[in-house]
C-alpha atoms as an extended CHARMM CRD file, in Angstrom:
* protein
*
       173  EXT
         1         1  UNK       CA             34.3650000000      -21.7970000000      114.2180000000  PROA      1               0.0000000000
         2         2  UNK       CA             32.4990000000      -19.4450000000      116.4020000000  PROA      2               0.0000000000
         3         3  UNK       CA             33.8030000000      -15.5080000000      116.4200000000  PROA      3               0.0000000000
         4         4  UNK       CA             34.8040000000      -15.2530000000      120.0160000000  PROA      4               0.0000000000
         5         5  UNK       CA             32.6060000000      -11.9140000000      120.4680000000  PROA      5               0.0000000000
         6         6  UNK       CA             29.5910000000      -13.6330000000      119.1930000000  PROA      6               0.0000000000
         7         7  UNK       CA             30.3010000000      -16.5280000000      121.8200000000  PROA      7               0.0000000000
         8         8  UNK       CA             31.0590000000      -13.5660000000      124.4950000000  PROA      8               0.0000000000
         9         9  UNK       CA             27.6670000000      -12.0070000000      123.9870000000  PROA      9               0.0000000000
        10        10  UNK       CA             25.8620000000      -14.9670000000      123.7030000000  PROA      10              0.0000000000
        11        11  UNK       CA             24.9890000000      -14.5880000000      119.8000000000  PROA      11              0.0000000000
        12        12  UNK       CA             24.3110000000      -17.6300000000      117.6940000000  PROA      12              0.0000000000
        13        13  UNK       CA             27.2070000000      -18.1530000000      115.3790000000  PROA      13              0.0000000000
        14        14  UNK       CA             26.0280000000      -18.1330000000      111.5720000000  PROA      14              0.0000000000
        15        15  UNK       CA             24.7170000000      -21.2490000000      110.4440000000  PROA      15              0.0000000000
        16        16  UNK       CA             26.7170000000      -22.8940000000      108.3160000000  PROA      16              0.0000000000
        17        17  UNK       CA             23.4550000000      -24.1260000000      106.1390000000  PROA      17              0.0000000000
        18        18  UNK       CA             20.3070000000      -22.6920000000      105.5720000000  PROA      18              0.0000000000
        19        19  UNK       CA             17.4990000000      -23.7200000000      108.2150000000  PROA      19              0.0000000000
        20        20  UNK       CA             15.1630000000      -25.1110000000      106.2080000000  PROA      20              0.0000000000
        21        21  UNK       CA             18.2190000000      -27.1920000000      104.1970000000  PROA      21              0.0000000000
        22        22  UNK       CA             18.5950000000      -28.1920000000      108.0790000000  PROA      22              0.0000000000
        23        23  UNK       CA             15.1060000000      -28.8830000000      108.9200000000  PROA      23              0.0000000000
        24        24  UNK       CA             14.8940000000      -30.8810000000      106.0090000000  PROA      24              0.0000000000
        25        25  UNK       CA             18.1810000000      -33.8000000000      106.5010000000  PROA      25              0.0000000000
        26        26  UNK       CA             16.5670000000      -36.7960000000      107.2210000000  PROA      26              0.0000000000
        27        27  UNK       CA             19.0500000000      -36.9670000000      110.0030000000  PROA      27              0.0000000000
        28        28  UNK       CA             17.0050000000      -33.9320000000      111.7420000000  PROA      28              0.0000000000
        29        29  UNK       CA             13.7860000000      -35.4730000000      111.3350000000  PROA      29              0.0000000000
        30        30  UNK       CA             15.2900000000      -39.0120000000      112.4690000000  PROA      30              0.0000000000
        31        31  UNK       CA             16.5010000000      -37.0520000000      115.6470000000  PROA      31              0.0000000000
        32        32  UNK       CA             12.9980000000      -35.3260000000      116.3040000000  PROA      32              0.0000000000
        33        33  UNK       CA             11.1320000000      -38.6270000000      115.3490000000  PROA      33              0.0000000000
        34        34  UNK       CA             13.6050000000      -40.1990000000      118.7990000000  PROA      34              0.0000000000
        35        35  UNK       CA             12.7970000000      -37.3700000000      120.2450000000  PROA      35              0.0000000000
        36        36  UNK       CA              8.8060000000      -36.9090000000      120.6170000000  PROA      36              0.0000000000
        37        37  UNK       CA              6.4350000000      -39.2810000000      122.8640000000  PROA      37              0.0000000000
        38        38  UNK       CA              5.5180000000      -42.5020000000      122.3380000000  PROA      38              0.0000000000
        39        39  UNK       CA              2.3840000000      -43.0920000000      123.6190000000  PROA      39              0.0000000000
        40        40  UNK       CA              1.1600000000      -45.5750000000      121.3040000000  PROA      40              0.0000000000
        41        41  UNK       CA             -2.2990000000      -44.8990000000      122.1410000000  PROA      41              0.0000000000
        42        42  UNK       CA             -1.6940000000      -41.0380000000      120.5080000000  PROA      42              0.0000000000
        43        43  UNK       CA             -2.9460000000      -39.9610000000      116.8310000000  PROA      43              0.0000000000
        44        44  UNK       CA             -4.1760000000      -36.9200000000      115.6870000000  PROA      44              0.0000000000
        45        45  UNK       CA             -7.1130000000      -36.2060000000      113.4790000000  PROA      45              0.0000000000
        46        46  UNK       CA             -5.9590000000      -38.1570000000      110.5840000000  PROA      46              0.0000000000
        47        47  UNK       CA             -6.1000000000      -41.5650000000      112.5240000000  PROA      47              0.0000000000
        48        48  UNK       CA             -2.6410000000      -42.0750000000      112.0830000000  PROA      48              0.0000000000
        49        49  UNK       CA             -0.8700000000      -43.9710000000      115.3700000000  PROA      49              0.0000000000
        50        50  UNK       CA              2.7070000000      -43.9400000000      116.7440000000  PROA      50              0.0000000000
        51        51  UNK       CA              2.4590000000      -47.4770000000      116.6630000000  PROA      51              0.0000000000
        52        52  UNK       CA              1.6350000000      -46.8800000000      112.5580000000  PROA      52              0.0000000000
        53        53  UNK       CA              4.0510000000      -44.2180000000      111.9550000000  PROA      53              0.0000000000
        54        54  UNK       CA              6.8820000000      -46.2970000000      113.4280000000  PROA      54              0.0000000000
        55        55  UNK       CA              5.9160000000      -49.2110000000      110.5150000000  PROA      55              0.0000000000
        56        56  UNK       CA              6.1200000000      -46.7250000000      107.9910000000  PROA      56              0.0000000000
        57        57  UNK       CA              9.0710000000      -44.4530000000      109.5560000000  PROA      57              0.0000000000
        58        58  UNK       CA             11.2220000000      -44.2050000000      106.2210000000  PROA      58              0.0000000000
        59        59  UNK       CA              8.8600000000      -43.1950000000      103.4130000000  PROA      59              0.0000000000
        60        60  UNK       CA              6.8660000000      -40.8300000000      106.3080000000  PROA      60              0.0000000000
        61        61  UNK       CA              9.9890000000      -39.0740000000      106.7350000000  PROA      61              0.0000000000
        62        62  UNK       CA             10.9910000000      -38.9220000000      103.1650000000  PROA      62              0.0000000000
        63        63  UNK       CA              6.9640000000      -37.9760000000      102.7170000000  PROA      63              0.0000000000
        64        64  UNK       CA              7.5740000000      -35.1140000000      105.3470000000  PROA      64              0.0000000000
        65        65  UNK       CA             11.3050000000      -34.2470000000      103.5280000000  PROA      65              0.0000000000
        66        66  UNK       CA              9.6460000000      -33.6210000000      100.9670000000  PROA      66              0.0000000000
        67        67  UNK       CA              6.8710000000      -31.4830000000      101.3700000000  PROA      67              0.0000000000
        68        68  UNK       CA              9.3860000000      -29.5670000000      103.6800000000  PROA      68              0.0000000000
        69        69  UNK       CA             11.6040000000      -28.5430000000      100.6650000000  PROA      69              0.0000000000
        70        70  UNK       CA              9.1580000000      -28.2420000000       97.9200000000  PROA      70              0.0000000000
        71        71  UNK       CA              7.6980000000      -25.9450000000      100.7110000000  PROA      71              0.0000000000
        72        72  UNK       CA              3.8120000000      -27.4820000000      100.9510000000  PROA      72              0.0000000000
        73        73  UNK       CA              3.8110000000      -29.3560000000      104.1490000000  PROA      73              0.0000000000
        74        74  UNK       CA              1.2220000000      -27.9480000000      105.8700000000  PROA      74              0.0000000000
        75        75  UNK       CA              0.2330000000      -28.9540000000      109.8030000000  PROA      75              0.0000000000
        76        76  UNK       CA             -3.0610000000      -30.3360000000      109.9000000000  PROA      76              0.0000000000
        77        77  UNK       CA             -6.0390000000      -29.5690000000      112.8520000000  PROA      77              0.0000000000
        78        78  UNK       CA             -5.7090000000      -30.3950000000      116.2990000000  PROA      78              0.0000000000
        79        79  UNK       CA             -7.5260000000      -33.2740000000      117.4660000000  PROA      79              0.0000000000
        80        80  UNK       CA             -9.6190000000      -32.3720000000      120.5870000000  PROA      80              0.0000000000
        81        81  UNK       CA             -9.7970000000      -35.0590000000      123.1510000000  PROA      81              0.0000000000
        82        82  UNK       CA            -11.0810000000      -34.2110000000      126.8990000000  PROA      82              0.0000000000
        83        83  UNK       CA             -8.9500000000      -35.4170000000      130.1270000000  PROA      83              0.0000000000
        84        84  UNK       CA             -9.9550000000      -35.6980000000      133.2510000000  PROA      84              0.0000000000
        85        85  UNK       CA             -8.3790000000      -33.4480000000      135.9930000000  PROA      85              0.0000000000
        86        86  UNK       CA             -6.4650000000      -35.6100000000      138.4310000000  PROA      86              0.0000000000
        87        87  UNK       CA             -8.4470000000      -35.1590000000      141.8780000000  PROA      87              0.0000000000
        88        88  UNK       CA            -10.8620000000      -33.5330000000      140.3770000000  PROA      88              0.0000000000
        89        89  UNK       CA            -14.6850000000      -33.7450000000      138.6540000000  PROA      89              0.0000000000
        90        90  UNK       CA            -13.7560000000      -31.2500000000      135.8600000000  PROA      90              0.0000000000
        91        91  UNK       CA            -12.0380000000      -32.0390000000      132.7400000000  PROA      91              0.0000000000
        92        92  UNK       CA             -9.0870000000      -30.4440000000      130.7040000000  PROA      92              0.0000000000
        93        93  UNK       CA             -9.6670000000      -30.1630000000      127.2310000000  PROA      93              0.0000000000
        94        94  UNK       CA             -5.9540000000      -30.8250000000      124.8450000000  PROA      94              0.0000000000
        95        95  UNK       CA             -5.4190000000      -31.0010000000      121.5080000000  PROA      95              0.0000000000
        96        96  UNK       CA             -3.3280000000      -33.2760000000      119.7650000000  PROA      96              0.0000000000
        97        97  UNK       CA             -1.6680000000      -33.3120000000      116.7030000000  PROA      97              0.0000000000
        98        98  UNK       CA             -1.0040000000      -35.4340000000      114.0230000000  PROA      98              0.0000000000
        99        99  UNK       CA              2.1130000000      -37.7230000000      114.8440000000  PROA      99              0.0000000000
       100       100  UNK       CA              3.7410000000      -36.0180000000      111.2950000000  PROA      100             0.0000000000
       101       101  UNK       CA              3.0750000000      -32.4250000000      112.5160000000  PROA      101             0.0000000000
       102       102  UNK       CA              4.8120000000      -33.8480000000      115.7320000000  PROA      102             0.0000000000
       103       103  UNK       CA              7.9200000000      -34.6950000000      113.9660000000  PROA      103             0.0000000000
       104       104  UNK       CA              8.0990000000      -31.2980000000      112.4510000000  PROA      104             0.0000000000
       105       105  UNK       CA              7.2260000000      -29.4900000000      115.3950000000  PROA      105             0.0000000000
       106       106  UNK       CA             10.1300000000      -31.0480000000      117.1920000000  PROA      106             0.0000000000
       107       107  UNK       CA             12.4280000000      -30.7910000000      114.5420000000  PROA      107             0.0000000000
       108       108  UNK       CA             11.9910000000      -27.0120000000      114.5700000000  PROA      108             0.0000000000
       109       109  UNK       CA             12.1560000000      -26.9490000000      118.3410000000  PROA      109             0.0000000000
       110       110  UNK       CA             15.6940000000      -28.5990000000      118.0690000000  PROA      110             0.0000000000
       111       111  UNK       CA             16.8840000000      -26.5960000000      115.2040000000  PROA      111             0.0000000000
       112       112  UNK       CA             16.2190000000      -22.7010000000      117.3640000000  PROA      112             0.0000000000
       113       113  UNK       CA             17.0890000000      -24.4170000000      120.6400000000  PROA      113             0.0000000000
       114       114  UNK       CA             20.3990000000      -22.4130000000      120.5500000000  PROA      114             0.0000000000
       115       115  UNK       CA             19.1180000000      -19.2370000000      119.4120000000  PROA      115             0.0000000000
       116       116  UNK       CA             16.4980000000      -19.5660000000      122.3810000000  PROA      116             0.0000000000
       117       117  UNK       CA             19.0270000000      -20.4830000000      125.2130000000  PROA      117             0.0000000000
       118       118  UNK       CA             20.0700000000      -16.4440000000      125.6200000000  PROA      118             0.0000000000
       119       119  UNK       CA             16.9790000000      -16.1380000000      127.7390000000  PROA      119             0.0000000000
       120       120  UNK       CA             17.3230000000      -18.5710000000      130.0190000000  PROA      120             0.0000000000
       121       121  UNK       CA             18.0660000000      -17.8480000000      133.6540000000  PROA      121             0.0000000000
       122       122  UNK       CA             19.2930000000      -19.2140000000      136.3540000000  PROA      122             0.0000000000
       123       123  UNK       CA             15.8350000000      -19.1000000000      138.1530000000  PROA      123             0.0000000000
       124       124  UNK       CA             14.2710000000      -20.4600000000      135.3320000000  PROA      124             0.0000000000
       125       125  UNK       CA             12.7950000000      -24.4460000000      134.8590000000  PROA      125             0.0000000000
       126       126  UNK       CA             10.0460000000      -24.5130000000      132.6540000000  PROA      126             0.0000000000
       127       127  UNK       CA             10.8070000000      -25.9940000000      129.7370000000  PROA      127             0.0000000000
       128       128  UNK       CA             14.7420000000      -26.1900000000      129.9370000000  PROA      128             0.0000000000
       129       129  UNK       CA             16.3020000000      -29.1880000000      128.7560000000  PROA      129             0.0000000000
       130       130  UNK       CA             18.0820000000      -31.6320000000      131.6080000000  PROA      130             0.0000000000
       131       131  UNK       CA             15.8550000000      -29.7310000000      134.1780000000  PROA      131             0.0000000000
       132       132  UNK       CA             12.8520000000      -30.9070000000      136.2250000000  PROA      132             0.0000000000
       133       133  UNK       CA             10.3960000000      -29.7740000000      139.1820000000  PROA      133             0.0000000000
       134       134  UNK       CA             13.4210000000      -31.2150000000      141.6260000000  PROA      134             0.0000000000
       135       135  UNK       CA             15.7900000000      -28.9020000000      140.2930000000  PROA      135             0.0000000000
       136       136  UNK       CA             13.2500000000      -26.2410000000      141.2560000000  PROA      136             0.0000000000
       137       137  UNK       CA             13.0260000000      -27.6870000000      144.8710000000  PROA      137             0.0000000000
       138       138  UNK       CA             16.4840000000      -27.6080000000      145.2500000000  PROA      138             0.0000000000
       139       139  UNK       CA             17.4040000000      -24.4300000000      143.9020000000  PROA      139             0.0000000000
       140       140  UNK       CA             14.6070000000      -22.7100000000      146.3570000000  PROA      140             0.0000000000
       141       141  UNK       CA             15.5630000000      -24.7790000000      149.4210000000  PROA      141             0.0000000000
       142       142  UNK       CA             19.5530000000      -23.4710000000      148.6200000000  PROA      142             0.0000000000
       143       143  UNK       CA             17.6660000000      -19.7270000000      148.4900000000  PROA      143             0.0000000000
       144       144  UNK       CA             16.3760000000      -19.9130000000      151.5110000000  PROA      144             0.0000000000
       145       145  UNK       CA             19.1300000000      -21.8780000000      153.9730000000  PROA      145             0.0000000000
       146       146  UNK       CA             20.8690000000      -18.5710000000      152.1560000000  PROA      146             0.0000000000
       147       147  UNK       CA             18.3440000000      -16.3430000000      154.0660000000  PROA      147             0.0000000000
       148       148  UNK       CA             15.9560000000      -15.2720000000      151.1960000000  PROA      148             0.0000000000
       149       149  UNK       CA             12.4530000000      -15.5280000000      152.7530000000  PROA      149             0.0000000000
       150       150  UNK       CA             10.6540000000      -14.9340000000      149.1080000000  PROA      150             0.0000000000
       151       151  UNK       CA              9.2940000000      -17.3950000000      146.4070000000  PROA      151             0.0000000000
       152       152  UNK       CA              7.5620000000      -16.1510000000      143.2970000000  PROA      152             0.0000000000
       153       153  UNK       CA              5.5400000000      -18.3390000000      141.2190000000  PROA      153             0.0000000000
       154       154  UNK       CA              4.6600000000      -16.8890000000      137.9490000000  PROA      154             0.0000000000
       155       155  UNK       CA              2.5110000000      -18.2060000000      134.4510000000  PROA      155             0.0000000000
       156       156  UNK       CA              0.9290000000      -15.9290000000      131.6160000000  PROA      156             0.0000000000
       157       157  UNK       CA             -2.4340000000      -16.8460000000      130.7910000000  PROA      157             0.0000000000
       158       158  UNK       CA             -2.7910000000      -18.3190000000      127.2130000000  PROA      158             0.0000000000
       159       159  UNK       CA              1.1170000000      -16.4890000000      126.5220000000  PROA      159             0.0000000000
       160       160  UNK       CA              1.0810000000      -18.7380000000      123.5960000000  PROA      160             0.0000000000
       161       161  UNK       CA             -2.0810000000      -17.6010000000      121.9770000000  PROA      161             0.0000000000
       162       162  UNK       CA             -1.3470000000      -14.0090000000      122.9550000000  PROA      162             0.0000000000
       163       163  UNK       CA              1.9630000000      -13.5900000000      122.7260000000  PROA      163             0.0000000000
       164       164  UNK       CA              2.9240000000      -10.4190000000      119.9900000000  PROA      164             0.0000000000
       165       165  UNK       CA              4.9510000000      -12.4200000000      117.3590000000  PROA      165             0.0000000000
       166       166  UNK       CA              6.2790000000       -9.4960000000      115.5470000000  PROA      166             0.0000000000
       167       167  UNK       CA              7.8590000000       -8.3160000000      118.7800000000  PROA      167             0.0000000000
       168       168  UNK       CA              8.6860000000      -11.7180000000      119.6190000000  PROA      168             0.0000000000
       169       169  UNK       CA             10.5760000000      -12.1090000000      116.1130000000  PROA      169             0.0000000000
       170       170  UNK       CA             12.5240000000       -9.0020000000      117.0090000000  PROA      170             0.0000000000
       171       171  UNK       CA             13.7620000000      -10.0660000000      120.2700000000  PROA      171             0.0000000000
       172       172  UNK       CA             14.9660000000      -13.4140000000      119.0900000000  PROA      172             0.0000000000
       173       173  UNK       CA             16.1680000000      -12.5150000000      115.4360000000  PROA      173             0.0000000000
C-alpha cells in the first residue's frame, strides 16, 4: 500500500518489482501488443507486418522477453516513408518502426505512465489518456462563457530531438 504522503504529494509509490522484471512479464508485452495500431498495412524496415506479427504473436513476444532480460534487444532503424499533407501539394516525411520496437516502445510508455501523470494539468490534452481535441473545445468554450477572452496555443519545435535528457531525468526521477 501507498504511504499516504507519497499519495499527498503526488510521488509514485515504490515499485513493488524491478522495471525491467516489469517490462519483461509477458503479461506487459501482451498489454502493449493490444495496445499499439493495427494498421495492417504498417512494417518497419525489417519487412515484418502487423498482419505477420499477429501469426507469430507468442514466440515474438517470448523472442522480445528475452532479449529484454538478457539485456540485448536493441530497436532497429526507422523506416522512412513520405505522406502526403492533407489539402496540400507538400509531403510529410514519418518514420516507422519495426512492429517489435513498437511493442517495446509501448510497453515502456505504460510502465512510466504513473510517474509521468505529476505534470499533467488541467489545461493540458496532448497526449493524455481518455482525452481528445473535443475535450479541448469544451474546456475553452467553458473558459470563455466564464469571461476569459484568451486562448494560447503552444508546440516546441523538434522538443523530442532537443529536449536536455539529463535535466529531463532529474525532473522525473
Amino acid at each position: 500500500m501507498a504511504d499516504i504522503a507519497d499519495v499527498e504529494l503526488g510521488r509514485r509509490p515504490k515499485r513493488k518489482k524491478p522495471a525491467l522484471t516489469q517490462l519483461c512479464e509477458l503479461s506487459s508485452l501482451r498489454r502493449a501488443w493490444e495496445g499499439i495500431g493495427k494498421n495492417p498495412h504498417s512494417f518497419g524496415i525489417d519487412n515484418v507486418s502487423i498482419e505477420a506479427f499477429r501469426n507469430n504473436l507468442e514466440p515474438e513476444l517470448a523472442r522480445i522477453r528475452m532479449e529484454l532480460r538478457s539485456k540485448t534487444y536493441r530497436f532497429q532503424k526507422l523506416r522512412g516513408v513520405p505522406i502526403p499533407k492533407a489539402g496540400s501539394d507538400k509531403i510529410r516525411p514519418i518514420q516507422v518502426p519495426a512492429v517489435r520496437d513498437r511493442v517495446v516502445a509501448k510497453a515502456l510508455a505504460q510502465l512510466i505512465a504513473p510517474d509521468l501523470r505529476k505534470f499533467d494539468h488541467n489545461f493540458s490534452f496532448g497526449y493524455r489518456t481518455g482525452l481528445s481535441r473535443n475535450d479541448a473545445i469544451s474546456a475553452i468554450h467553458k473558459a470563455a462563457a466564464s469571461g476569459l477572452g484568451w486562448v494560447l496555443e503552444a508546440d516546441i519545435t523538434n522538443f523530442f530531438g532537443e529536449v536536455n535528457n539529463e535535466l529531463l531525468f532529474a525532473k522525473l526521477f
